[in-house]
Amino acid sequence: MKARRIIIFDTTLRDGEQCPGASMNLREKLEVARQLARLRVDVIEAGFPVISDGDFQAVQAVAREVRGPTIAGLARCVAKDIDAAAAAVKPAGRRGRIHVFLATSKIHREFKLGKAQDEILRLAVEGVRRARSYIEDVEFSPEDGSRTEPEFLVQVCRAVVAAGATTVNIPDTVGWAMPDQFGELIQRLHDEVPEFSSGSAVISVHCHNDLGLAVANSLAAVRHGARQVECTVNGIGERAGNAALEEIAMALKTRKDFFAACACGINTREIVKSSRLVSRMSSLLVQRNKAVVGENAFAHASGIHQDGVLKKRECYEIMNPVSVGWGKSQLPLTKHSGHAALAARLKHLGFRLSDSDVDAIFKRFKEIGDKKKFVYDDDLTALVGGHITEVPETWSLDYLHVTSGNQTVPTATVRLKRLQGKKPPELLQEAGIGDGPVDAALKAIDRLTQTRGRLLEYTLRAVSQGKDALGEVSVKVKFADRDLVPGKGASTDVIEASARAYLNAVNRYLFCGQSKRAHSAQP
Ligand code: KIV
Ligand code: ZN
């Protein structure tokens, strides 16, 4: 039997990035998009162009630079949104898609939109027609589709397909659906919308994980005729997240018997690499016991299991860890490794970096190589992450000394370099005391930079194995007039990593202030 091809629509850069604290800058988004292309997703939803200049530019850059997948931009059923999405995906040419959405459920119609069914139908059709005036590939989503009256949903699907939508996506926006019921809904749409049953329009699903059922609901829909699944790497997304791409792909592959004639084109060997990159770029940690990509996903603790795996792996492993990209790491680099070796390894890891980027990373690599015996691929990924999240520095760390202990008042001496355009940098020094050495160092930084940040989130994790592992600190800092500003820093010394992460947030804050001032000074 010929396999039914399931289209994997990745929304890590749109719904995933909507997750609080997950925002990524342009370079981070581009790195993720390139990795998604290597993972061979079919569609990358790169953002919501009308939302901000940053989102517009990110979608446009992904459309211009990433080859292979279709590039989609999201839009409400509003002319200015659709126009912005069309402009942003234009560089992708025939691989561009506009994804238009409008809520259809009774609760959204009555309380959010204040519109009756016929008006919703009219707006949906107008939105799709406008999108089609720009591009052939148009997707429509009836938001809160799973809670929409099924008869009305059938009507909406028929109308938007007649208006030119090539894909209709049924979102379980609030994660309310149950697998059997959702499967039945998809089957009904499949049977009652002639273009779905004939295959001339694609039926898609987009499930949220509020009850932990996003993957189960998506797979139930596949069994009942869905041809596209919308998902995110590591399942990141609004609230409890979206269906996890790696779980969908591996379920289809591992249980081919159950999903008889369905397959997707994901290059599963790129899964772990994608998961780690997204985790690092979004600063969202992956739980240890997460299916497929968690540290424990293939770790057998009990003696009985270990014995069984040694005798025959399949006794306790339904997937081969190598098939999803575990255990592929190469020999670590050391301080003796040269510039060429580093450049080659970074290329092998999939990063596209300029010579000056590699030079800057080489400098940090040498500093770290002096402190730890081996520099692993994960350490390098952290260094790249630290480098590409950097904004032009106003302040850089020159010297840090801390005293701390259970009978000492924690004290930090910090010397910062203030970089001031063409003038020579200025060195300024301060001391601070605090509840602990991190608090003391951050207080000294506050005094030097005269920015009073409130540290609202702080995460420390070891990037690789060993007592000399690199520690990576991610922070979220609240400055008076700004939303949370993220920062990242890595070092073998966790106090230094903390100071670097905090300073990274301060520099972002100051840089953003400057660009806002420059922007508002424009005519
Ligand atoms: O969850 C949702 O309904 C969405 C739509 C925009 C597809 O993200
Ligand atoms: Zn969503």
PDB file of N, CA, C and O and ligand atoms in Angstrom, residues 14-15 74 99 101 141 143 169 171 173 206 208, ligand 1:
ATOM      1  N   ARG A  14       6.746  30.359  15.982  1.00  0.00           N
ATOM      2  CA  ARG A  14       5.576  31.230  16.146  1.00  0.00           C
ATOM      3  C   ARG A  14       4.856  30.866  17.439  1.00  0.00           C
ATOM      4  O   ARG A  14       5.008  31.531  18.443  1.00  0.00           O
ATOM      5  N   ASP A  15       4.129  29.745  17.479  1.00  0.00           N
ATOM      6  CA  ASP A  15       3.415  29.386  18.714  1.00  0.00           C
ATOM      7  C   ASP A  15       4.433  29.081  19.818  1.00  0.00           C
ATOM      8  O   ASP A  15       4.250  29.466  20.980  1.00  0.00           O
ATOM      9  N   LEU A  74       1.856  34.108   9.906  1.00  0.00           N
ATOM     10  CA  LEU A  74       0.491  34.107  10.453  1.00  0.00           C
ATOM     11  C   LEU A  74      -0.163  35.491  10.298  1.00  0.00           C
ATOM     12  O   LEU A  74       0.515  36.511  10.342  1.00  0.00           O
ATOM     13  N   HIS A  99      -1.005  32.136   6.484  1.00  0.00           N
ATOM     14  CA  HIS A  99      -1.874  31.376   7.382  1.00  0.00           C
ATOM     15  C   HIS A  99      -2.808  32.377   8.083  1.00  0.00           C
ATOM     16  O   HIS A  99      -2.376  33.164   8.913  1.00  0.00           O
ATOM     17  N   PHE A 101      -6.200  33.274  10.378  1.00  0.00           N
ATOM     18  CA  PHE A 101      -7.069  32.625  11.374  1.00  0.00           C
ATOM     19  C   PHE A 101      -8.160  33.567  11.875  1.00  0.00           C
ATOM     20  O   PHE A 101      -8.001  34.786  11.852  1.00  0.00           O
ATOM     21  N   SER A 141      -7.334  28.848   9.595  1.00  0.00           N
ATOM     22  CA  SER A 141      -7.605  28.159  10.871  1.00  0.00           C
ATOM     23  C   SER A 141      -8.821  28.761  11.550  1.00  0.00           C
ATOM     24  O   SER A 141      -8.802  29.949  11.916  1.00  0.00           O
ATOM     25  N   GLU A 143     -10.106  29.366  14.672  1.00  0.00           N
ATOM     26  CA  GLU A 143      -9.559  29.267  16.035  1.00  0.00           C
ATOM     27  C   GLU A 143     -10.617  28.695  16.977  1.00  0.00           C
ATOM     28  O   GLU A 143     -11.803  28.962  16.839  1.00  0.00           O
ATOM     29  N   ASN A 169      -6.913  24.178   8.835  1.00  0.00           N
ATOM     30  CA  ASN A 169      -6.315  23.645  10.048  1.00  0.00           C
ATOM     31  C   ASN A 169      -7.324  23.724  11.190  1.00  0.00           C
ATOM     32  O   ASN A 169      -7.898  24.774  11.434  1.00  0.00           O
ATOM     33  N   PRO A 171      -7.767  23.867  14.925  1.00  0.00           N
ATOM     34  CA  PRO A 171      -7.014  23.983  16.164  1.00  0.00           C
ATOM     35  C   PRO A 171      -7.828  23.530  17.379  1.00  0.00           C
ATOM     36  O   PRO A 171      -9.009  23.826  17.474  1.00  0.00           O
ATOM     37  N   THR A 173      -7.470  24.851  20.310  1.00  0.00           N
ATOM     38  CA  THR A 173      -6.768  26.018  20.850  1.00  0.00           C
ATOM     39  C   THR A 173      -6.533  25.960  22.352  1.00  0.00           C
ATOM     40  O   THR A 173      -5.505  26.391  22.846  1.00  0.00           O
ATOM     41  N   HIS A 206      -3.975  21.177  14.951  1.00  0.00           N
ATOM     42  CA  HIS A 206      -3.054  21.995  15.741  1.00  0.00           C
ATOM     43  C   HIS A 206      -3.510  21.859  17.183  1.00  0.00           C
ATOM     44  O   HIS A 206      -4.507  22.468  17.569  1.00  0.00           O
ATOM     45  N   HIS A 208      -3.190  21.775  21.404  1.00  0.00           N
ATOM     46  CA  HIS A 208      -2.489  22.273  22.599  1.00  0.00           C
ATOM     47  C   HIS A 208      -2.581  21.246  23.719  1.00  0.00           C
ATOM     48  O   HIS A 208      -3.432  20.363  23.717  1.00  0.00           O
TER      49      HIS A 208
HETATM   50  O1  KIV B   1      -3.939  27.623  18.968  1.00  0.00           O
HETATM   51  C1  KIV B   1      -4.422  28.230  18.000  1.00  0.00           C
HETATM   52  O2  KIV B   1      -5.629  28.291  17.792  1.00  0.00           O
HETATM   53  C2  KIV B   1      -3.483  28.892  17.108  1.00  0.00           C
HETATM   54  C3  KIV B   1      -4.029  29.347  15.791  1.00  0.00           C
HETATM   55  C4  KIV B   1      -3.477  30.670  15.403  1.00  0.00           C
HETATM   56  C5  KIV B   1      -3.751  28.294  14.763  1.00  0.00           C
HETATM   57  O3  KIV B   1      -2.306  28.973  17.389  1.00  0.00           O
END
